[in-house]
XYZ file of C-alpha atoms in Angstrom:
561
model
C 55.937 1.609 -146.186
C 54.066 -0.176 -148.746
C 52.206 -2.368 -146.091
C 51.640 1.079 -144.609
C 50.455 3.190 -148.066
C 48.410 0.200 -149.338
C 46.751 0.223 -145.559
C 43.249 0.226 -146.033
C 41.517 4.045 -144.313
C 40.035 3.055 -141.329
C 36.589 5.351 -141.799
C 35.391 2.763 -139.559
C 36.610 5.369 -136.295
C 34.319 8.049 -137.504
C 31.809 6.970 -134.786
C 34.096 7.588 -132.815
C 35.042 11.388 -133.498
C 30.831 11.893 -134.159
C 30.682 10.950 -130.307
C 33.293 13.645 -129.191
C 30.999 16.040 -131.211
C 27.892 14.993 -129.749
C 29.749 14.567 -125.798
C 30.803 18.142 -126.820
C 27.040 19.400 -128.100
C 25.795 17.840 -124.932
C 28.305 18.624 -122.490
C 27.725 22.319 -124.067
C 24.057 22.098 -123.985
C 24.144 21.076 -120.056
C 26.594 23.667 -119.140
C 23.865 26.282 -120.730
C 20.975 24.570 -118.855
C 22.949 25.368 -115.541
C 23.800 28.925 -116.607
C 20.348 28.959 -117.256
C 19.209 27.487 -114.406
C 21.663 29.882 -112.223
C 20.312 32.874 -113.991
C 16.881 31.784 -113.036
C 17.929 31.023 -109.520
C 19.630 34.364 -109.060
C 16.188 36.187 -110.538
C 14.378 33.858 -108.721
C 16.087 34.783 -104.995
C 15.845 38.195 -106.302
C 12.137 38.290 -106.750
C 11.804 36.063 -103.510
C 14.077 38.689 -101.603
C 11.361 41.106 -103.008
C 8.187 38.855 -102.121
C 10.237 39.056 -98.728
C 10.940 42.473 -98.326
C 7.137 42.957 -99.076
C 5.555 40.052 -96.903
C 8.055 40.540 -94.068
C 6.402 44.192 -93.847
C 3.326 42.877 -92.907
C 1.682 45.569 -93.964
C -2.120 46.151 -92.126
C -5.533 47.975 -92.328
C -4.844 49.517 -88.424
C -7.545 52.216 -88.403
C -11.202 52.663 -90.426
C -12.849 56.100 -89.818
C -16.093 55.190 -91.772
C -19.159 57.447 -89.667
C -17.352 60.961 -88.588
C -19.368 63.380 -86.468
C -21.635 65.299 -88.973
C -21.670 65.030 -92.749
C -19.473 61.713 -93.735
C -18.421 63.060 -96.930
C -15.075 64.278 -97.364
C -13.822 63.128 -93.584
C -13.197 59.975 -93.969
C -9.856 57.868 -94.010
C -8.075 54.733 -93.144
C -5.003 54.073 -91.816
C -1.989 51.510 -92.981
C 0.136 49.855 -91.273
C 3.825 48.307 -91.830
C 4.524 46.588 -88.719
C 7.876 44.801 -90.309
C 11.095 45.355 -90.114
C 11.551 46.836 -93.436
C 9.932 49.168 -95.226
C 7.553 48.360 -98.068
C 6.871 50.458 -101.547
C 3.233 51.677 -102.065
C 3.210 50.817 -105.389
C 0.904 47.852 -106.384
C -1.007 48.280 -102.881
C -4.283 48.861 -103.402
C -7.396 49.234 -100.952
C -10.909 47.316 -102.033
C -14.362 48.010 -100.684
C -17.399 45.997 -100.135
C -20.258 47.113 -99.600
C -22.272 44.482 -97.846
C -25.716 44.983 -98.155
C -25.401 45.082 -101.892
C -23.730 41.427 -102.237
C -20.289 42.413 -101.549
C -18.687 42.730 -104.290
C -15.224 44.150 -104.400
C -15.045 47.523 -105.575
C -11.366 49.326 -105.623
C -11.269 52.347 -104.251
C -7.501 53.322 -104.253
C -3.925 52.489 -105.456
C -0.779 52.755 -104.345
C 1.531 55.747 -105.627
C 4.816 54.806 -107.373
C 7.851 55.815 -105.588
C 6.547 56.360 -101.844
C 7.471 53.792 -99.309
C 5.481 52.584 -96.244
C 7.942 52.927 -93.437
C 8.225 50.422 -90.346
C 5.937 51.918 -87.843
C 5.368 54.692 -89.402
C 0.910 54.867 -90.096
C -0.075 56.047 -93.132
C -3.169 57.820 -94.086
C -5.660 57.718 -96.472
C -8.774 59.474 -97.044
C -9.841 63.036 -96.166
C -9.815 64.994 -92.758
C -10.807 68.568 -92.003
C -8.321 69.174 -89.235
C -5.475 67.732 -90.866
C -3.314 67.052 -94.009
C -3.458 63.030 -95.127
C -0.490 60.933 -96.980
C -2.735 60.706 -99.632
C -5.680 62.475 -100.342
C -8.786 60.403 -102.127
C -12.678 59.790 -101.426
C -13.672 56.671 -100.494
C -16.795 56.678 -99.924
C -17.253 54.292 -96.804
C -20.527 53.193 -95.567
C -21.722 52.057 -91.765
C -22.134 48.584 -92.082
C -22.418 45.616 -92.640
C -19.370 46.564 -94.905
C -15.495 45.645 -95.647
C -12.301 46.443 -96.758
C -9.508 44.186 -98.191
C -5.648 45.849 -98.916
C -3.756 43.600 -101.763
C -0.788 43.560 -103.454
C -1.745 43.087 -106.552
C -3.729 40.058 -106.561
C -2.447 38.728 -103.382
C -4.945 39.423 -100.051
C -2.765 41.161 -97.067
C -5.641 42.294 -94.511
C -9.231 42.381 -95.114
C -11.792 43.640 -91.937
C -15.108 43.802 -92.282
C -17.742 45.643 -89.611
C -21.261 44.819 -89.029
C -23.807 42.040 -88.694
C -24.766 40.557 -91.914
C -22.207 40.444 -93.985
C -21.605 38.329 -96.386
C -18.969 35.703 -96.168
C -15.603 35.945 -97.503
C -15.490 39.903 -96.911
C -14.246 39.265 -93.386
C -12.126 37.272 -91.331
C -12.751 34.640 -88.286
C -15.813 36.988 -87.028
C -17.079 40.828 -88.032
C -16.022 43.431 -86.019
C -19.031 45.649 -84.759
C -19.831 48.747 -85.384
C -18.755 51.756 -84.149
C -20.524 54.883 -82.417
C -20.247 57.889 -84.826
C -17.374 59.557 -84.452
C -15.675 56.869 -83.526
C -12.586 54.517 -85.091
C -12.610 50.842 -85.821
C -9.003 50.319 -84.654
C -6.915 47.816 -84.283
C -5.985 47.146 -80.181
C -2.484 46.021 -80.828
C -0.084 45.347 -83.817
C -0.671 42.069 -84.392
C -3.047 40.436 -86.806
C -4.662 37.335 -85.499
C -7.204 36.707 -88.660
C -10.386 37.462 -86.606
C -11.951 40.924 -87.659
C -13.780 40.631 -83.946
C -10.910 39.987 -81.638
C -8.534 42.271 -83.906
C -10.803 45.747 -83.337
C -12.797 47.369 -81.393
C -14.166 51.514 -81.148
C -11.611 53.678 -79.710
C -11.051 57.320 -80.098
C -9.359 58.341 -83.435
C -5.899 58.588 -83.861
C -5.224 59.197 -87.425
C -0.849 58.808 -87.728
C -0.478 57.649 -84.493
C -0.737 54.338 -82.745
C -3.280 53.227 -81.473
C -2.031 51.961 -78.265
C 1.148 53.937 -77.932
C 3.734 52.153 -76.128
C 4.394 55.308 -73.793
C 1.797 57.848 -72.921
C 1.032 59.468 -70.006
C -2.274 61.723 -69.182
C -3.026 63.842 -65.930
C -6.172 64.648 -65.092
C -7.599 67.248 -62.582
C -10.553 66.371 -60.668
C -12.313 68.569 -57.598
C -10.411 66.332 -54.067
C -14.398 66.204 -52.549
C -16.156 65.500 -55.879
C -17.524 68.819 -55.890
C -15.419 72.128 -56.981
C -16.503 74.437 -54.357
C -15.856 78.135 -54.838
C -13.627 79.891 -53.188
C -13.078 83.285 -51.107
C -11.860 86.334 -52.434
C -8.285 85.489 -50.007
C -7.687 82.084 -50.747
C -4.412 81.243 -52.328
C -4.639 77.416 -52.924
C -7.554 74.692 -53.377
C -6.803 71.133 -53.057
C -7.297 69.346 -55.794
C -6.749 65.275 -57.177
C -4.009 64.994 -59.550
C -4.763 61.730 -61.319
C -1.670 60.095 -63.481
C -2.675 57.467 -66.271
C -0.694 55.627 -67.946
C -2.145 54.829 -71.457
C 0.850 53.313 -72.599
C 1.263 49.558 -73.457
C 4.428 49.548 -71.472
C 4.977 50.567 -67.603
C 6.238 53.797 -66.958
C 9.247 54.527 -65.207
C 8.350 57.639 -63.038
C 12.229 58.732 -62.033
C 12.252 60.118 -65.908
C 8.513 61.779 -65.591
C 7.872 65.323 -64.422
C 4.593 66.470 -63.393
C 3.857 70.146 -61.862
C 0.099 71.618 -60.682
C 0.734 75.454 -61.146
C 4.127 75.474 -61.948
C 4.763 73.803 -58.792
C 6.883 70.155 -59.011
C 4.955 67.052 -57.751
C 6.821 64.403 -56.297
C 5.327 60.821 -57.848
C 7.740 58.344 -55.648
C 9.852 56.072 -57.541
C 7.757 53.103 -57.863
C 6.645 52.405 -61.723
C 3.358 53.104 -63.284
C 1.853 49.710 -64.742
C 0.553 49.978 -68.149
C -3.425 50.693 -67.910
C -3.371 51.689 -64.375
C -3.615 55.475 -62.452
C -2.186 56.534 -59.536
C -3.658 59.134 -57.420
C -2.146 62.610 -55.623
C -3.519 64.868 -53.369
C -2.016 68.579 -54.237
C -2.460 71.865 -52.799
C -2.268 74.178 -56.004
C -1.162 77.351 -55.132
C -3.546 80.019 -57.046
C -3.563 83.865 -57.492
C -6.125 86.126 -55.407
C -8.295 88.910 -56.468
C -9.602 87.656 -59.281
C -13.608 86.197 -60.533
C -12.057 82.763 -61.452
C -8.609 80.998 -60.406
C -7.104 78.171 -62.640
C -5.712 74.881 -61.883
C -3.393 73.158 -64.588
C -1.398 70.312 -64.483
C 1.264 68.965 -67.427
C 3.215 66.053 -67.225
C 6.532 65.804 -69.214
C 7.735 62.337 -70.125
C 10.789 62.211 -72.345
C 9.276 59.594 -74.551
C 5.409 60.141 -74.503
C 3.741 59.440 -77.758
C 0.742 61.616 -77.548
C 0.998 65.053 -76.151
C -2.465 66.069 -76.337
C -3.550 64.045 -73.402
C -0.032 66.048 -70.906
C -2.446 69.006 -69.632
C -5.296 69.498 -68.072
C -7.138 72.411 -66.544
C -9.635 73.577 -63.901
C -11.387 76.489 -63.484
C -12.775 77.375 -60.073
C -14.972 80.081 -59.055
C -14.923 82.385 -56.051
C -17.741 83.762 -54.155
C -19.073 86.158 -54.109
C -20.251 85.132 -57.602
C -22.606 86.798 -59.401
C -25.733 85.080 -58.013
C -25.794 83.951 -53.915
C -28.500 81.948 -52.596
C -30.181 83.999 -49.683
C -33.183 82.167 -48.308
C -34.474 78.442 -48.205
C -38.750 77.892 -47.905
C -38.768 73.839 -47.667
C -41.462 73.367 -45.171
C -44.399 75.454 -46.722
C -47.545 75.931 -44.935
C -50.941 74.500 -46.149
C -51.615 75.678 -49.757
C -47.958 77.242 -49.833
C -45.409 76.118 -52.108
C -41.430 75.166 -51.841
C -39.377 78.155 -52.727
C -35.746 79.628 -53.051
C -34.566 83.026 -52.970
C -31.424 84.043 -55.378
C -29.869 87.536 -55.039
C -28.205 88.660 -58.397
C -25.088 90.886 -57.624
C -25.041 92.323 -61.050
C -26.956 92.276 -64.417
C -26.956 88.240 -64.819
C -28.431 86.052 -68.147
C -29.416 83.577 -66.129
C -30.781 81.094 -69.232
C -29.630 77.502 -68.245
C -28.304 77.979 -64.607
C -29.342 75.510 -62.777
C -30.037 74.123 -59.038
C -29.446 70.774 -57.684
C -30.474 69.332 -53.686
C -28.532 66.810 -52.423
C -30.614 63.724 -54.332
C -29.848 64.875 -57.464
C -33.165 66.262 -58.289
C -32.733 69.169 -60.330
C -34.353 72.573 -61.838
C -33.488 74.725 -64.065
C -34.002 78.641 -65.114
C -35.798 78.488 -68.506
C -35.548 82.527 -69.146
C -33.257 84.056 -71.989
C -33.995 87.426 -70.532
C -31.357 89.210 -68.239
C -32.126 90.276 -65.244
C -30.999 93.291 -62.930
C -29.371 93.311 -59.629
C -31.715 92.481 -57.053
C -33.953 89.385 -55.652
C -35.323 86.792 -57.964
C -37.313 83.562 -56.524
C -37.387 80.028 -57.987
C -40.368 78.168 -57.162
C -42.343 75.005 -57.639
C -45.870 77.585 -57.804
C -45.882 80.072 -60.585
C -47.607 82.560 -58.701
C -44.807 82.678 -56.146
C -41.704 82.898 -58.893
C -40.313 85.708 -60.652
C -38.410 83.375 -62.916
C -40.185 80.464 -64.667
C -38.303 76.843 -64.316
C -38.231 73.898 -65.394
C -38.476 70.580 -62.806
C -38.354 71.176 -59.141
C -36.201 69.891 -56.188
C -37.209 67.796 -53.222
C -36.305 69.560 -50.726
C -36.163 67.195 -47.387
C -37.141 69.018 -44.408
C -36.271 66.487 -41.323
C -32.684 66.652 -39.937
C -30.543 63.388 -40.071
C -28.520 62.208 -37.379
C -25.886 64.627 -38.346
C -28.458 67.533 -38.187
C -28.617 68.178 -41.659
C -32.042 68.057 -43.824
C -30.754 69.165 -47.571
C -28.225 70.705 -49.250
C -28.564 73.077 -52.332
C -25.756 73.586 -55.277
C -26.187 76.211 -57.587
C -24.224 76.086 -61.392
C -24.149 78.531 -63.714
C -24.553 77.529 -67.595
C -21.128 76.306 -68.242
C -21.567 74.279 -64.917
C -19.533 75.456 -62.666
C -20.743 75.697 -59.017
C -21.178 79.348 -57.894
C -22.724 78.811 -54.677
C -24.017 76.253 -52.330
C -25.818 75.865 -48.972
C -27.046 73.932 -45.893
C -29.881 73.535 -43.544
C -31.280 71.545 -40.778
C -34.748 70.317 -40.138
C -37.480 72.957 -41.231
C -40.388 74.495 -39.385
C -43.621 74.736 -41.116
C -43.869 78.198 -42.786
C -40.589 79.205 -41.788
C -37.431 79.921 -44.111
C -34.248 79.376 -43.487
C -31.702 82.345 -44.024
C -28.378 83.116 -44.752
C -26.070 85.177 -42.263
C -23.420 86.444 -43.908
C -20.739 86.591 -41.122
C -19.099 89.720 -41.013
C -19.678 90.505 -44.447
C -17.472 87.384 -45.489
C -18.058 86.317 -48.591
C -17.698 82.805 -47.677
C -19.581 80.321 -49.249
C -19.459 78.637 -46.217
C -21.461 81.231 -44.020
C -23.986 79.865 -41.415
C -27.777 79.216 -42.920
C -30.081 79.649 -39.685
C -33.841 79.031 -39.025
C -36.276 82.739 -38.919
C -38.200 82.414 -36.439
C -39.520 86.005 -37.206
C -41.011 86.452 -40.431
C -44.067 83.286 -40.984
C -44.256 82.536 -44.508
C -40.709 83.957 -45.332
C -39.205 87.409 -46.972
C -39.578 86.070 -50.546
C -38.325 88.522 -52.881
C -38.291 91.089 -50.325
C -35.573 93.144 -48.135
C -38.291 94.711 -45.941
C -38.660 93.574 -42.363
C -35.582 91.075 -43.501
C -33.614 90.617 -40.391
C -30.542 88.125 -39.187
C -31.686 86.133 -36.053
C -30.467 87.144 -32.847
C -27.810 84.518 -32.808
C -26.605 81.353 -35.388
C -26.866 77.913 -34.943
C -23.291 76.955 -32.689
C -23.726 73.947 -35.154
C -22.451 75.423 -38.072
C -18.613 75.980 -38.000
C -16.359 76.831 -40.841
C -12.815 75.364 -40.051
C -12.010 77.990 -43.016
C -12.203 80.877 -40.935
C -10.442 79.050 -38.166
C -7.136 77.562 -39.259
C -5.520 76.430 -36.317
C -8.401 74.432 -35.943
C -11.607 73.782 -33.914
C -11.847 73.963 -30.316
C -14.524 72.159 -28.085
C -15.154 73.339 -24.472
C -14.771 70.326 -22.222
C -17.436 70.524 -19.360
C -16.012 71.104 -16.154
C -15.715 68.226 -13.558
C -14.231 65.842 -16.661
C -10.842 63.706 -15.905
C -11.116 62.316 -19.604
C -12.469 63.398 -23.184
C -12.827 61.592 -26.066
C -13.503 63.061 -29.278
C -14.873 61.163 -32.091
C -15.207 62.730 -35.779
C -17.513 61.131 -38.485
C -17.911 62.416 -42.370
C -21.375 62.092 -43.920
C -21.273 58.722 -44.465
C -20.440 57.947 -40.565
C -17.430 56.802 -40.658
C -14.743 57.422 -38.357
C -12.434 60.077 -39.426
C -10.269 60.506 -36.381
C -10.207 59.974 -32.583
C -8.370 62.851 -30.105
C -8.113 61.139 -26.731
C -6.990 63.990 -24.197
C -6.523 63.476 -20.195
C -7.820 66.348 -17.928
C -5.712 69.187 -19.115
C -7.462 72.771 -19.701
C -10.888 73.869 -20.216
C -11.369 72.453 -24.222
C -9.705 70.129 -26.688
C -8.926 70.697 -30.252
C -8.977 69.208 -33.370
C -6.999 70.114 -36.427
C -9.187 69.545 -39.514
C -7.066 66.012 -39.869
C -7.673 62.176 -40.629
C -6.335 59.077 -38.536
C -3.287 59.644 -41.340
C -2.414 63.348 -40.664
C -3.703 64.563 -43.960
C -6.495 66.879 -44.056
C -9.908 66.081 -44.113
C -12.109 66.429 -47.611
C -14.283 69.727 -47.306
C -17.961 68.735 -45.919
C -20.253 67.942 -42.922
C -18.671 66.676 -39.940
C -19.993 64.996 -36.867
C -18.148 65.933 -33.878
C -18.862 63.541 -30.367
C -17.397 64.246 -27.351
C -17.471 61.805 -24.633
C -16.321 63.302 -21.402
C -16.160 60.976 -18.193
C -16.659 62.528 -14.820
C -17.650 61.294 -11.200
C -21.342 61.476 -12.317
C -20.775 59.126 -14.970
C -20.387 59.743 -18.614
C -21.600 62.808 -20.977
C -21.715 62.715 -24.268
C -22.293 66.269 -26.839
C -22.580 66.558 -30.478
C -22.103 69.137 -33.027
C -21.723 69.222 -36.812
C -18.935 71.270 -38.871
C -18.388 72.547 -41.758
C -14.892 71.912 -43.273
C -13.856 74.411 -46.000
C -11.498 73.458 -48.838
């Protein structure tokens, strides 16, 4: 007990317990570095899943309206987009300009609003427009190049583009885009970004909050079936026309979920699908109201998931004859010291300020007179002393027939430019006109134009002494007035016709090969394919074999729409 009392302290294990303390303060002191450490790590995945969010919403300049039609100021805009997965806050976005002819120094020129959200897909607009509300309304102030624009967050670069030649470095990527005509958007052509300003955009059409290649988007268009929209009678009650089907879509479109109608009336389109930037062509007989001046054409196409519904209609307007002003007599062949002339007769009071005349080269006048005239006879002419309505230009009017017996052919427009009225002739007689006989007191612009023989010098601007020929040309058929067709007397004697129709151009349109049956063979108005013909000038040959060998007649038609 003793041994034990008198047992000297042993303060020498003190070390000892001052380890524990300092294995404790260090052991503690770790365990708060990794709290530490997980607290960063937690704020730190946090801010990355942020940084994510933000960089996974690739977030691009998709659309620059910098040079509107007309005054710039206050109409133009730009156009974000998020083309992510998940949307992307506004906030801390802002959009820089440089101006590159002045060194190109950034200038910011807008900033994000707190609490809106740039949604997947979804384009947002900035700027001003005239015509339509914006997501957020600010002047920018954009120039025509060589300029730029860069969209940050923050301090971090997402997109710049720059347009123009000359720009300084470093406000572009890869290459400048070019400019743009006015009125006309620097766009984007697809959704992805590849970092070259010149392969990313182009000039398209403007399509502020839409894409600008939609991935489905259908467009008809309406276009005359001979390239010409001829007028009409007073009786018709359809016009072929060319329904033409676009698809301005980035994706092919299935037709079996597309509807497309010409008056109301369903067109079938086949099952076969539309390939993305590609038409497709249909040949329609619109059914149209009688009776009145003008008969419309429309055509709408209804896809269930079309992007852009301003491109689904289209309309024509076609005019029937009698219009207001008819052509009446032709003077292409004048005599010595005469001058080329055409005769108009105005149905009614007409302003006939920018109508205009066109021969079948394309050479072209036009009525320079603001002044409306009366009902009556007015003459256009390449002489002032022979007009009663001052022009400007002059035709060239041929006056030898081709091979298909026609010399010229004359199209009158109105202002708007539609075609009122048109005509035909073969070749031309010095000093002699060639007239119109209106058959029967038909209206139709199709009526026979025959050579006077009477009158030297013409009738211009005069009914006196104005009479029709004795007989027209048996050249000039309508098929119009004869729908079941045209009929050609066979000469007697034959055991075999064949009968051989050209168009314009001279190339075969159809063969009819008939054996010895009846006094004439027919043909329908038809091609090789059964489909009928495009309205113009036909050459018709018939070859007819007999014992004295073989015989072959022409004559030229008319087809009528």
């Amino acid at each position: 007990m003793a041994t034990t009392l008198n047992r000297p302290l042993r303060f020498l294990r003190c070390p000892d317990v001052t380890g524990v303390f300092v294995g404790l303060a260090f052991s503690a002191a770790i365990r708060a570095l990794v709290g530490l450490a997980w607290v960063g790590l937690v704020c730190g995945s946090l801010l990355a899943v942020w940084d994510s969010r933000t960089a996974r919403a690739q977030i691009l300049i998709n659309e620059v309206h910098y040079d509107p039609d007309g005054p710039d100021t206050g109409r133009e805009w730009v156009e974000l987009l998020n083309v992510g997965p998940w949307p992307a806050p506004i906030e801390g976005l802002f959009l820089d300009f440089g101006n590159g002819s002045d060194g190109g120094e950034w200038r910011e020129i807008w900033a994000g609003t707190p609490g809106a959200w740039l949604e997947p897909g979804i384009p947002w607009v900035i700027g001003e427009r005239e015509d339509h509300a914006v997501d957020e309304e600010v002047r920018l102030g954009l120039q025509n190049g060589p300029d730029a624009l860069r969209l940050r967050k923050y301090e971090l670069t997402l997109d710049r583009v720059g347009w123009g030649e000359g720009l300084p470095e470093g406000l572009y990527e890869g290459d400048p885009a070019g400019t743009v005509p006015s009125g006309w958007s620097l766009a984007r052509g697809d959704e992805t970004d590849r970092d070259d300003n010149r392969a990313d955009f182009g000039g398209r059409l403007p399509t502020p909050g839409r894409r600008n290649v939609a991935r489905h988007d259908l467009a008809v268009e309406l276009q005359p079936r001979s390239g010409r929209l001829f007028p009409l009678t007073g009786t018709d009650t359809e016009t072929p026309v060319r329904l033409i089907l676009i698809n301005l879509g980035a994706e092919d479109a299935d037709l079996t979920e597309v509807a497309v109608s010409v008056n109301g009336a369903h067109v079938p389109l086949g099952e076969s699908p539309l390939p993305a930037g590609e038409i497709r062509p249909y040949e329609v007989a619109a059914a149209i109201d009688s009776g009145s001046d003008w008969a419309l054409v429309t055509a709408a196409v209804d896809g269930r998931a079309d992007e852009d519904p301003a491109n689904n209609r289209d309309t024509l307007r076609v005019a029937r004859s009698p219009g207001p002003v008819e052509l009446t007599e032709i003077h292409p062949k004048p005599a010595a010291g005469g001058s080329e002339w055409v005769e108009l007769r105005l149905n009614n009071r007409v302003d006939l300020s920018g109508w205009w005349m066109e021969d079948a080269g394309g050479q072209r006048v036009v009525v320079d007179s603001t002044a409306s005239r009366p009902p009556g006879l007015q003459v256009l002419a390449d002489a002032a002393e022979v007009a009663t309505l001052p022009v400007q230009g002059w035709l060239s009017l041929n006056d030898r027939a081709d091979a298909f017996g026609v010399a010229d052919s004359l199209f009158l427009f109105d202002a708007e430019g539609h075609l009122r009225d048109w005509a035909v002739y073969g070749t031309a007689q010095t000093g002699k006109s060639w007239v119109r006989l209106p058959q029967g007191g038909s209206a139709d612009p199709f009526d026979a134009w025959v050579l006077d023989n009477e009158h030297a010098g013409g009738t211009p601007g005069s009914t006196d002494g104005k009479v029709a020929p004795a007989a027209p040309d048996s050249r000039w058929f309508s098929l119009r007035q004869n729908p079941d067709g045209l009929w050609l007397e066979i000469p007697p004697g034959s055991h075999g016709v064949l009968l051989r129709v050209h168009d314009a151009s001279g190339r075969l349109v159809r063969e009819v090969r008939r054996p010895t049956q009846g006094s004439r063979v027919r043909w329908d108005g038809r091609d090789a394919g059964g489909s009928w013909v495009d309205p113009g000038l036909y050459l018709l040959e018939l070859e007819a074999q007999s014992g004295s060998g073989r015989r072959t007649e022409r004559q030229t038609v008319i087809v009528g729409p």
